[in-house]
Short mmCIF file of C-alpha atoms and ligand atoms in Angstrom, two decimals:
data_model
loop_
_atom_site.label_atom_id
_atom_site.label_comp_id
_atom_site.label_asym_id
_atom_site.label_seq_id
_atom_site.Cartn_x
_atom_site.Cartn_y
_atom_site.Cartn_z
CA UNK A 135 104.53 160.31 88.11
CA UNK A 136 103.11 158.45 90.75
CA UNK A 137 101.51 160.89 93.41
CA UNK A 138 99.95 160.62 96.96
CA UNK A 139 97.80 163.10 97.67
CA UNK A 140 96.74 163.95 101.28
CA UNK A 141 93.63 165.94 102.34
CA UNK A 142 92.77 167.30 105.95
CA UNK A 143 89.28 167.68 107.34
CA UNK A 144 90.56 171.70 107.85
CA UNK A 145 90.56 171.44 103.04
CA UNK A 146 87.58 169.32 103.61
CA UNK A 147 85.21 171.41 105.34
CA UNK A 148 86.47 174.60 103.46
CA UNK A 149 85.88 176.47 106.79
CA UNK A 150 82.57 174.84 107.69
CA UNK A 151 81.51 172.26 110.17
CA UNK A 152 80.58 170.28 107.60
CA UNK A 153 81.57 168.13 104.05
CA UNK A 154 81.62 171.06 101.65
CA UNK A 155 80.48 169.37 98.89
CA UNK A 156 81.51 172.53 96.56
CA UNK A 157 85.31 172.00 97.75
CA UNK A 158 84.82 167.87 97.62
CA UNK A 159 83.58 168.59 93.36
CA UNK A 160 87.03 170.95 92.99
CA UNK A 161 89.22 168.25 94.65
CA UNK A 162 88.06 165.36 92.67
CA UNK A 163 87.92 167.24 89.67
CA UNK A 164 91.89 168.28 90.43
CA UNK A 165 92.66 164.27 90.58
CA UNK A 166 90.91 163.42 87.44
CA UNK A 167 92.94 165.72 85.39
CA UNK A 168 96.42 164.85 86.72
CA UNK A 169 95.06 161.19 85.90
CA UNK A 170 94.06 162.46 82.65
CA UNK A 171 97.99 163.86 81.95
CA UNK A 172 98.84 160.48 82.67
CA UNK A 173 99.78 160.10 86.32
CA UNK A 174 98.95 157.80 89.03
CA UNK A 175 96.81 159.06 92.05
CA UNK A 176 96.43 157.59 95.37
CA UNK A 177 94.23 159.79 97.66
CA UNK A 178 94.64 159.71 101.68
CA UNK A 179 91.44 161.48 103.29
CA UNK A 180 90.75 162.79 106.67
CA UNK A 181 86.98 163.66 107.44
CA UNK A 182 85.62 159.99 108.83
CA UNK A 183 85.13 161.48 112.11
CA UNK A 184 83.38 165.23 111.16
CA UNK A 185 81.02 163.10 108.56
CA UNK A 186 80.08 160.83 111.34
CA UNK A 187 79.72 163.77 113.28
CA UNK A 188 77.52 165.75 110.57
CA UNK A 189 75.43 162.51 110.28
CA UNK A 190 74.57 161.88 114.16
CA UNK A 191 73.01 165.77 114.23
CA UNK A 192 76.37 167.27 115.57
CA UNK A 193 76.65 165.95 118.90
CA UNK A 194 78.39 167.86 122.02
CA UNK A 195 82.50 167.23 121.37
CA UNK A 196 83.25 164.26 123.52
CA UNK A 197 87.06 163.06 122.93
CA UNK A 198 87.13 160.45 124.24
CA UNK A 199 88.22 157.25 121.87
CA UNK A 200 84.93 155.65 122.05
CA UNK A 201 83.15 158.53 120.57
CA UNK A 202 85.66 159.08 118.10
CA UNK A 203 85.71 155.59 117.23
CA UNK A 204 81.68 155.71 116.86
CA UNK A 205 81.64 158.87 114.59
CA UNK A 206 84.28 157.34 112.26
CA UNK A 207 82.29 154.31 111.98
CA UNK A 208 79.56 156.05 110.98
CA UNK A 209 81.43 158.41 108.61
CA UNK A 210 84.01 156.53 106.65
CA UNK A 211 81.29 154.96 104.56
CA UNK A 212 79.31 158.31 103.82
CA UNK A 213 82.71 159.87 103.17
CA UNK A 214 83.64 157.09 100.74
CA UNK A 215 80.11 157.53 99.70
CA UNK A 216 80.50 160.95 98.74
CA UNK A 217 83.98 160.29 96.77
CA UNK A 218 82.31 157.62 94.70
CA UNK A 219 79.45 159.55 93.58
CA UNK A 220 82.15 162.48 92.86
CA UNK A 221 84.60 160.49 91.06
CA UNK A 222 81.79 158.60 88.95
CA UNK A 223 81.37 161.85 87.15
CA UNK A 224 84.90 162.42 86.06
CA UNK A 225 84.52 158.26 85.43
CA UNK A 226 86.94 157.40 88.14
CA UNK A 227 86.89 154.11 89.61
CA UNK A 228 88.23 154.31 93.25
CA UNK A 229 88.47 151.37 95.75
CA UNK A 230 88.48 151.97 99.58
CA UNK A 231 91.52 150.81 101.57
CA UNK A 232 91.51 151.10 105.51
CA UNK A 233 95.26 150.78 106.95
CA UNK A 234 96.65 150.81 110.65
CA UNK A 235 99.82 150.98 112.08
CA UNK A 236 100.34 147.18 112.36
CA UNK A 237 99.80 146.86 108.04
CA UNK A 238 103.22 149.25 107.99
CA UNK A 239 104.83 147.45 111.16
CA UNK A 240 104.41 143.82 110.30
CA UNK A 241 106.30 142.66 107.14
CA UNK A 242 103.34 140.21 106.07
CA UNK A 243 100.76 142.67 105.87
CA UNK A 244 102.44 145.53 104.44
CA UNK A 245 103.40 143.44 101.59
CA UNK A 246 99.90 142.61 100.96
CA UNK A 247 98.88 146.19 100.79
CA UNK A 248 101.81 146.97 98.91
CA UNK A 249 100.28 144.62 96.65
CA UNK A 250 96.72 145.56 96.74
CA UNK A 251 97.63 149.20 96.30
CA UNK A 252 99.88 148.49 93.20
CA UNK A 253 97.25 146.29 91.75
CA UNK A 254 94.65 149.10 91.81
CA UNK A 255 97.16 151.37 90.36
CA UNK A 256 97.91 148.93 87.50
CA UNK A 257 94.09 148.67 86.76
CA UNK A 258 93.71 152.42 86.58
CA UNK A 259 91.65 152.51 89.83
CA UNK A 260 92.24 155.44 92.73
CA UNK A 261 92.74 154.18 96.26
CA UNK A 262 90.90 156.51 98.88
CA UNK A 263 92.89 155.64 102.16
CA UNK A 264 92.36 156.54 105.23
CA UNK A 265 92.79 154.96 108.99
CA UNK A 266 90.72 152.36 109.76
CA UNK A 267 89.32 154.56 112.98
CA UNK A 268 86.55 152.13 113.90
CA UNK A 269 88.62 149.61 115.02
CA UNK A 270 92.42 150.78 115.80
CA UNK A 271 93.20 151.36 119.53
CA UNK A 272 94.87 154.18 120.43
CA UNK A 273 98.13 152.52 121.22
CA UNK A 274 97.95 150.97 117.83
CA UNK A 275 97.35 153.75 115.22
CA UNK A 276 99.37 155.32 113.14
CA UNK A 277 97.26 158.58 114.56
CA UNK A 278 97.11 161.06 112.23
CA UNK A 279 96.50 160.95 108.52
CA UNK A 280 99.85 163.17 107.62
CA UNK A 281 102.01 160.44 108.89
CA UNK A 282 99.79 157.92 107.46
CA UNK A 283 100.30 159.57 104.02
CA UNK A 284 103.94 159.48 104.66
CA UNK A 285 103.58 155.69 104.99
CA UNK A 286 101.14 155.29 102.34
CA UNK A 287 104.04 157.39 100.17
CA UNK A 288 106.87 154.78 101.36
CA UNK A 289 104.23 152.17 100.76
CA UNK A 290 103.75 153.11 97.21
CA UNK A 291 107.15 154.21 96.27
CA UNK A 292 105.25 157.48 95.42
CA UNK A 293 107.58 160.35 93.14
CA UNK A 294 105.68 163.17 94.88
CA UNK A 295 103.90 163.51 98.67
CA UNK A 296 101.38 166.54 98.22
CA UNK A 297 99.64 167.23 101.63
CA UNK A 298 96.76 170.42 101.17
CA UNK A 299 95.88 172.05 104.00
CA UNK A 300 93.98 175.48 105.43
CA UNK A 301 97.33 177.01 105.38
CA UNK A 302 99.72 178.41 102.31
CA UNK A 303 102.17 176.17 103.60
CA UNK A 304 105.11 176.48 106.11
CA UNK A 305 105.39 179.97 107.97
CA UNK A 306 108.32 180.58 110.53
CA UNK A 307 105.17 180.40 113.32
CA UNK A 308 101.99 179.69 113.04
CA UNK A 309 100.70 182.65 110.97
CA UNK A 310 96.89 182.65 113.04
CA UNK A 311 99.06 183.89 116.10
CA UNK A 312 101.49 185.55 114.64
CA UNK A 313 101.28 187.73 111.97
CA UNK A 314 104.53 188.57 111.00
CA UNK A 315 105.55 185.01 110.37
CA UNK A 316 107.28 184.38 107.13
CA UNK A 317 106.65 182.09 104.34
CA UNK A 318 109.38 179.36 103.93
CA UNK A 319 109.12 178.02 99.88
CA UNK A 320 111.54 175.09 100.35
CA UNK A 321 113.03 172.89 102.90
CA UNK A 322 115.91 171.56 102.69
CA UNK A 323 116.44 169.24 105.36
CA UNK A 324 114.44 169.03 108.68
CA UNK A 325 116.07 170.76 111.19
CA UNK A 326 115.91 171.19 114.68
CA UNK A 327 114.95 174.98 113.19
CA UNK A 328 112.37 173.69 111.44
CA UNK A 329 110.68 171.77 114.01
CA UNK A 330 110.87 174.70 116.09
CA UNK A 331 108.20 176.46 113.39
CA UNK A 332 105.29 174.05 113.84
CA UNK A 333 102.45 175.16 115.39
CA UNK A 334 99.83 172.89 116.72
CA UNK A 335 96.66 172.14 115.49
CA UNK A 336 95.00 175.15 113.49
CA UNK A 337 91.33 173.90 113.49
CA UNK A 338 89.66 172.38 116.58
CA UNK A 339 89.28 169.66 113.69
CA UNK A 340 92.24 168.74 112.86
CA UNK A 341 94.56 166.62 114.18
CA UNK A 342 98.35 167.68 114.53
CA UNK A 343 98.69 170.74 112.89
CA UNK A 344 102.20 171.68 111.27
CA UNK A 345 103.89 169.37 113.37
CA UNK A 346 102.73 166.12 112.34
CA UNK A 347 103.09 167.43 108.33
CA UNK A 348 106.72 168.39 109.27
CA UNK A 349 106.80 164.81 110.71
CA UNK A 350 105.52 163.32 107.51
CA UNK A 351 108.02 165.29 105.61
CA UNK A 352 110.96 164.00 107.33
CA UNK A 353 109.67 160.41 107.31
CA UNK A 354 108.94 160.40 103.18
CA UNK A 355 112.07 163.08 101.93
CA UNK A 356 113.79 160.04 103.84
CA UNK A 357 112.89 157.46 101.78
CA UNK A 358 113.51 159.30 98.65
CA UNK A 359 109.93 161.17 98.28
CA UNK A 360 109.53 165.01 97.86
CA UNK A 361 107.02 166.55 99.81
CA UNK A 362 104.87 169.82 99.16
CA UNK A 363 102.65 171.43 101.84
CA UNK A 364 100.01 173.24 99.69
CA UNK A 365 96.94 175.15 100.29
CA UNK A 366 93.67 173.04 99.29
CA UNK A 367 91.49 175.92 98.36
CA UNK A 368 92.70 176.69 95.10
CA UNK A 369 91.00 174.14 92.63
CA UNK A 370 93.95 173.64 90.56
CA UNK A 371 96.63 173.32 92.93
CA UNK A 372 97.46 169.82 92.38
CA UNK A 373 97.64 169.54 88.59
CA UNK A 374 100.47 172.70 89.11
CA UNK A 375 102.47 171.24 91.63
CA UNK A 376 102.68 167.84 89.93
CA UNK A 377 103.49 170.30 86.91
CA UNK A 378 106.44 171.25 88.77
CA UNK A 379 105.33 174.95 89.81
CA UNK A 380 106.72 176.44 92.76
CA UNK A 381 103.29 175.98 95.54
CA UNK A 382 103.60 175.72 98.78
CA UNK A 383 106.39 174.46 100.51
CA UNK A 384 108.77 171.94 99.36
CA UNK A 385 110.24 169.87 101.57
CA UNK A 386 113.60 168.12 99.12
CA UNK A 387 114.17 164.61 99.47
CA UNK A 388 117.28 163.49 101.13
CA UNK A 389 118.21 160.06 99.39
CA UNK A 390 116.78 158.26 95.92
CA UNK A 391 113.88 155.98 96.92
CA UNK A 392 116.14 153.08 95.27
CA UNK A 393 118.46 153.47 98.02
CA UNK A 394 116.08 153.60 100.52
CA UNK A 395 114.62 150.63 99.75
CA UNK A 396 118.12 148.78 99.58
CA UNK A 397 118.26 150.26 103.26
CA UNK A 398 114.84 148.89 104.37
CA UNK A 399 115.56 145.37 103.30
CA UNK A 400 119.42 145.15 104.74
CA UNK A 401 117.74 146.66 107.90
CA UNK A 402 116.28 143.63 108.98
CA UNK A 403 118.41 140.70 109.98
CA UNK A 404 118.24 137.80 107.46
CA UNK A 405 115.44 135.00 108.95
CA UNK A 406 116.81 132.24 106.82
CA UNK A 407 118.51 131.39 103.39
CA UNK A 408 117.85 130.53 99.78
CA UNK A 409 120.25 128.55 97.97
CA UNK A 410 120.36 128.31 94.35
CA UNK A 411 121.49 126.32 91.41
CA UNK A 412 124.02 127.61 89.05
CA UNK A 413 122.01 129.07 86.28
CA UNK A 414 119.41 131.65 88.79
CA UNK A 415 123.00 132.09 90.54
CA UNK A 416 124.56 133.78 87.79
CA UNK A 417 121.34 136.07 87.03
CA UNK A 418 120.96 137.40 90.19
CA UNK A 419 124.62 138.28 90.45
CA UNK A 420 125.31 139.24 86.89
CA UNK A 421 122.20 141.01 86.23
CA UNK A 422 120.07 141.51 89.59
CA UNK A 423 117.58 139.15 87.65
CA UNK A 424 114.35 138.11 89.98
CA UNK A 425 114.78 134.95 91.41
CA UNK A 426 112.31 132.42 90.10
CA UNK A 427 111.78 129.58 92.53
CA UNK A 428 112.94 126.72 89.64
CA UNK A 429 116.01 128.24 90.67
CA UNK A 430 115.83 127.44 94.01
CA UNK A 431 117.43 124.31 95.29
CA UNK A 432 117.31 124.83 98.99
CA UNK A 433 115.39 126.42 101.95
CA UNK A 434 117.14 127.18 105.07
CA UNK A 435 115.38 128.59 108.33
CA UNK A 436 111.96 129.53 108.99
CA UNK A 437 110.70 132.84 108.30
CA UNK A 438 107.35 134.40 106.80
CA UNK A 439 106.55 136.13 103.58
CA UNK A 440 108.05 139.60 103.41
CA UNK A 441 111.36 138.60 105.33
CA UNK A 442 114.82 139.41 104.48
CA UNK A 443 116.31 135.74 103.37
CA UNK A 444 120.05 135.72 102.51
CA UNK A 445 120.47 134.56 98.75
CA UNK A 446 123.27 131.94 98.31
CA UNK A 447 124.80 130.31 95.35
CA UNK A 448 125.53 126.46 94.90
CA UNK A 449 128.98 126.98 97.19
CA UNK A 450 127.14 128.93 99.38
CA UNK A 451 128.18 132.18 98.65
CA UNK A 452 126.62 135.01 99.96
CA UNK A 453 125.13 136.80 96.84
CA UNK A 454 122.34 138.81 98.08
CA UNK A 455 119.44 139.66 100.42
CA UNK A 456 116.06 140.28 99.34
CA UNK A 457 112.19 140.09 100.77
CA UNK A 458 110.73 136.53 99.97
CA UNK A 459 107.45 136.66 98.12
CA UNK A 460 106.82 133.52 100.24
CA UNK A 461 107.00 131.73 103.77
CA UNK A 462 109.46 129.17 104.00
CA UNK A 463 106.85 126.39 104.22
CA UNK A 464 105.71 128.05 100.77
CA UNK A 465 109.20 128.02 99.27
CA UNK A 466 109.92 124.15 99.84
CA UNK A 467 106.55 122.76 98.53
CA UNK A 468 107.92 125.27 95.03
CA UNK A 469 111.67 125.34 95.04
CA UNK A 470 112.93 123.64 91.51
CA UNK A 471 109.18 123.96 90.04
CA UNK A 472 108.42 126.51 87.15
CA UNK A 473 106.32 129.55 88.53
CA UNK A 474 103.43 128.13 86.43
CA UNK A 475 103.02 125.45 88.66
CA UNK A 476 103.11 127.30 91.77
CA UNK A 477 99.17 127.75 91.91
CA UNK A 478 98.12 124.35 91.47
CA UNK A 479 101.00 123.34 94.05
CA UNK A 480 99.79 125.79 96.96
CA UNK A 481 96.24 126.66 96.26
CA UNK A 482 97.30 130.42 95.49
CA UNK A 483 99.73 132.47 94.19
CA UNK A 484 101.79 135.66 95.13
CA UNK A 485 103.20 136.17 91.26
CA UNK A 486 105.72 134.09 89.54
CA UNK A 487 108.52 135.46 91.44
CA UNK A 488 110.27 134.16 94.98
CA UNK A 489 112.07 137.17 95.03
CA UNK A 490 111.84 140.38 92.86
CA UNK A 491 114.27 141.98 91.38
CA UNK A 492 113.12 144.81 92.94
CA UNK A 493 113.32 143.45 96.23
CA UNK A 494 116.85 142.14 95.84
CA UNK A 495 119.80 143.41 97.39
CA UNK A 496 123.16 142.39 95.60
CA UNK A 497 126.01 142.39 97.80
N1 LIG B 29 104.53 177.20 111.20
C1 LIG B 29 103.28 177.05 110.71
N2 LIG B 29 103.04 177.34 109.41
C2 LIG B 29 101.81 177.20 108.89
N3 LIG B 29 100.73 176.76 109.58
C3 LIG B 29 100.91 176.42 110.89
C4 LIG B 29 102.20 176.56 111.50
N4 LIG B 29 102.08 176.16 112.77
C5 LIG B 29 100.81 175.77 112.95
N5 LIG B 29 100.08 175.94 111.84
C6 LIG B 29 98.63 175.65 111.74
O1 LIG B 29 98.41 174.34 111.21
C7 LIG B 29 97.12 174.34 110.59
C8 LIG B 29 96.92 173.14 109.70
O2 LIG B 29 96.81 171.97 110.48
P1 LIG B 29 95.42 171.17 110.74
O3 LIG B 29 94.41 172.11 111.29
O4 LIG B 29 95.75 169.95 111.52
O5 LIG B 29 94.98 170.85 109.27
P2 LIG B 29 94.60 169.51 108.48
O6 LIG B 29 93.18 169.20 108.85
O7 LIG B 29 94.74 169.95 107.05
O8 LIG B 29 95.57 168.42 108.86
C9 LIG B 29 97.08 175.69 109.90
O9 LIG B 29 95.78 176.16 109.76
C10 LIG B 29 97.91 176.60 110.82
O10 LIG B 29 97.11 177.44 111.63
N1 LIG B 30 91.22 159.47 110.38
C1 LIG B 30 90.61 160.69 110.89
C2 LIG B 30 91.44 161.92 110.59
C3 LIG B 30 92.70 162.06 111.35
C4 LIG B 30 93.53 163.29 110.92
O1 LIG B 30 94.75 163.23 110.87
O2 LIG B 30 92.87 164.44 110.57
P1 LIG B 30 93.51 165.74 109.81
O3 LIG B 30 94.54 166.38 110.72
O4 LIG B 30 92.36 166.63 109.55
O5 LIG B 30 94.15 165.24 108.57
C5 LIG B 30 89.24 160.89 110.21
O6 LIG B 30 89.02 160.38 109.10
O7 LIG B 30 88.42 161.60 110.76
#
């Protein structure tokens, strides 16, 4: 199972104003063993902005974006300090990725991550994501790390969201004002109900309280990944949820992450066309095979790497749609070579594919 896991600076701090290195040890250790059963692990951590803030001597709260922009800059590296030294002892490698709202917006760049991401995964090695802060305007973020890890869970194609947090999970109010809130276990769909429950913020910490988690529900059970709302203080937490035990609250998914994708790609009007020669014609419609470029015998429009091209066979019928591995000017410098030459041809290489299967569309 591939899971993102998402931690607030409320699990963080463990009730402090501080990194509590204690809780930082149990997390880590929690991510090692569901590594160890043989999953993959992609962390996405808040607490940039309170390490910063720890580091400068705690400093009178100023909100304003420059000062939060300053404290992040001088926390994300101690942060991803601390993780490093952490996951060294369970003999995790982890690598730190800093995303921002245009790396999910703009086709070119989320591709790339996609692909740094799933390269680290192949390798064994954990990403630790979190917002690039530092350098994001405000217009321009994604904002909060619960919707990032929504993204990051799209991103990934992850079979499990977990997002821990001060908080048992999902109460009919916010259970710090009202005490006779209920517990919900599972969520079925989000409803207007639903959003009704959220609460905001719980900590003067954190960012968004229930409201942006039931955002980040909705946005990954709608692309085909469940979502559990957890509490972080209970060191085991993780390796039981991704064990399947009731924790929590489940939010269900609404559609298979197959079909979502299929969605994604036909969302996007087609920026140009592929034409190919009889033999890749008859994979891709017979068996959804990639599409090689030798196949390819002609490029039609312009469009960048990550667009949806329209895939046509040698009479120009309309076969398929799928996200090009490669700009048009890439494509006609390598249509009709073999993929081993594609390196020497452009100076680089995006893999031996022009189109992957998994990235293909059959109509
Ligand atoms: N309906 C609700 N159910 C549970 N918690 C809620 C609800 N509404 C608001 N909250 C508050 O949301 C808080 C968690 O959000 P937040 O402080 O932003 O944490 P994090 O740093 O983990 O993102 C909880 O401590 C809780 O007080
Ligand atoms: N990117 C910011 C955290 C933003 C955020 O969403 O915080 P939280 O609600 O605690 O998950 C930071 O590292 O301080």
């Amino acid at each position: 199972m591939r899971v993102v896991l998402k931690l607030g600076t409320s699990v963080l701090t463990a009730g402090t104003d501080r990194l509590h290195r204690p809780r930082l040890v149990d997390l880590m250790r929690g991510l090692s063993a569901v590594r160890q059963a043989g999953h993959e692990a992609v962390l996405v951590t808040s607490g940039a902005v309170l390490a910063g803030w720890e580091a400068l001597g705690f400093p009178p709260r100023d909100r304003t974006l420059a000062e939060k922009q300053l404290l992040a800059a001088v926390g994300q590296g101690r942060l991803m300090h601390a993780y490093a030294q952490l996951a060294d002892l369970y003999s995790v490698p982890v690598a730190q990725v800093l995303l921002t709202a245009d790396d999910f917006r703009d086709r070119t760049r989320y591709l790339n991550a996609r692909t740094t991401l799933n390269a680290c995964l192949a390798r064994g090695v954990m990403p630790v994501i979190n917002e690039n802060d530092a350098v994001a305007l405000e217009q321009l973020k994604v904002g909060d790390n619960d919707t990032l890890s929504a993204f990051v869970a799209n991103l990934v194609e992850a079979d499990l969201l977990v997002i821990l947090t001060d908080a048992p999970g999902l109460y009919t109010a916010d259970p710090r004002t009202h005490p006779d809130a209920t517990f919900i276990p599972v969520v079925e769909r989000v409803t207007p109900e639903v959003w009704a429950q959220a609460g905001g913020a719980g900590s003067h910490r954190g960012t968004g309280g229930m409201h942006t988690k039931i955002q980040a529900a909705e946005v990954a059970t709608r692309a085909g990944t469940p979502v559990v709302i957890a509490p972080g203080d209970a060191p085991d937490a993780l390796s039981r949820i991704v064990a399947g035990e009731a924790l929590g609250t489940r939010f269900l998914a609404h559609t298979s992450r197959l079909e979502a994708r299929k969605r994604w790609i036909l969302a996007e009007v087609a920026s140009g066309s592929l034409r190919l020669d009889a033999g890749a014609a008859q994979a891709v419609r017979e068996r959804g095979a990639s599409l090689l470029p030798a196949g390819i015998t002609a490029v039609e429009g312009r469009f960048a790497r990550g667009h949806t091209v329209r895939v046509l066979g040698p009479d120009g019928a309309d076969l398929a749609r799928g996200l090009s591995r490669y700009s048009s000017g890439d494509l006609t410098r390598i249509q009709g070579r073999h993929s081993r030459d594609v390196e020497g041809l452009l100076g680089f290489t995006y893999g031996p594919e022009a189109i992957h299967r998994d990235d293909l569309v059959r109509l």
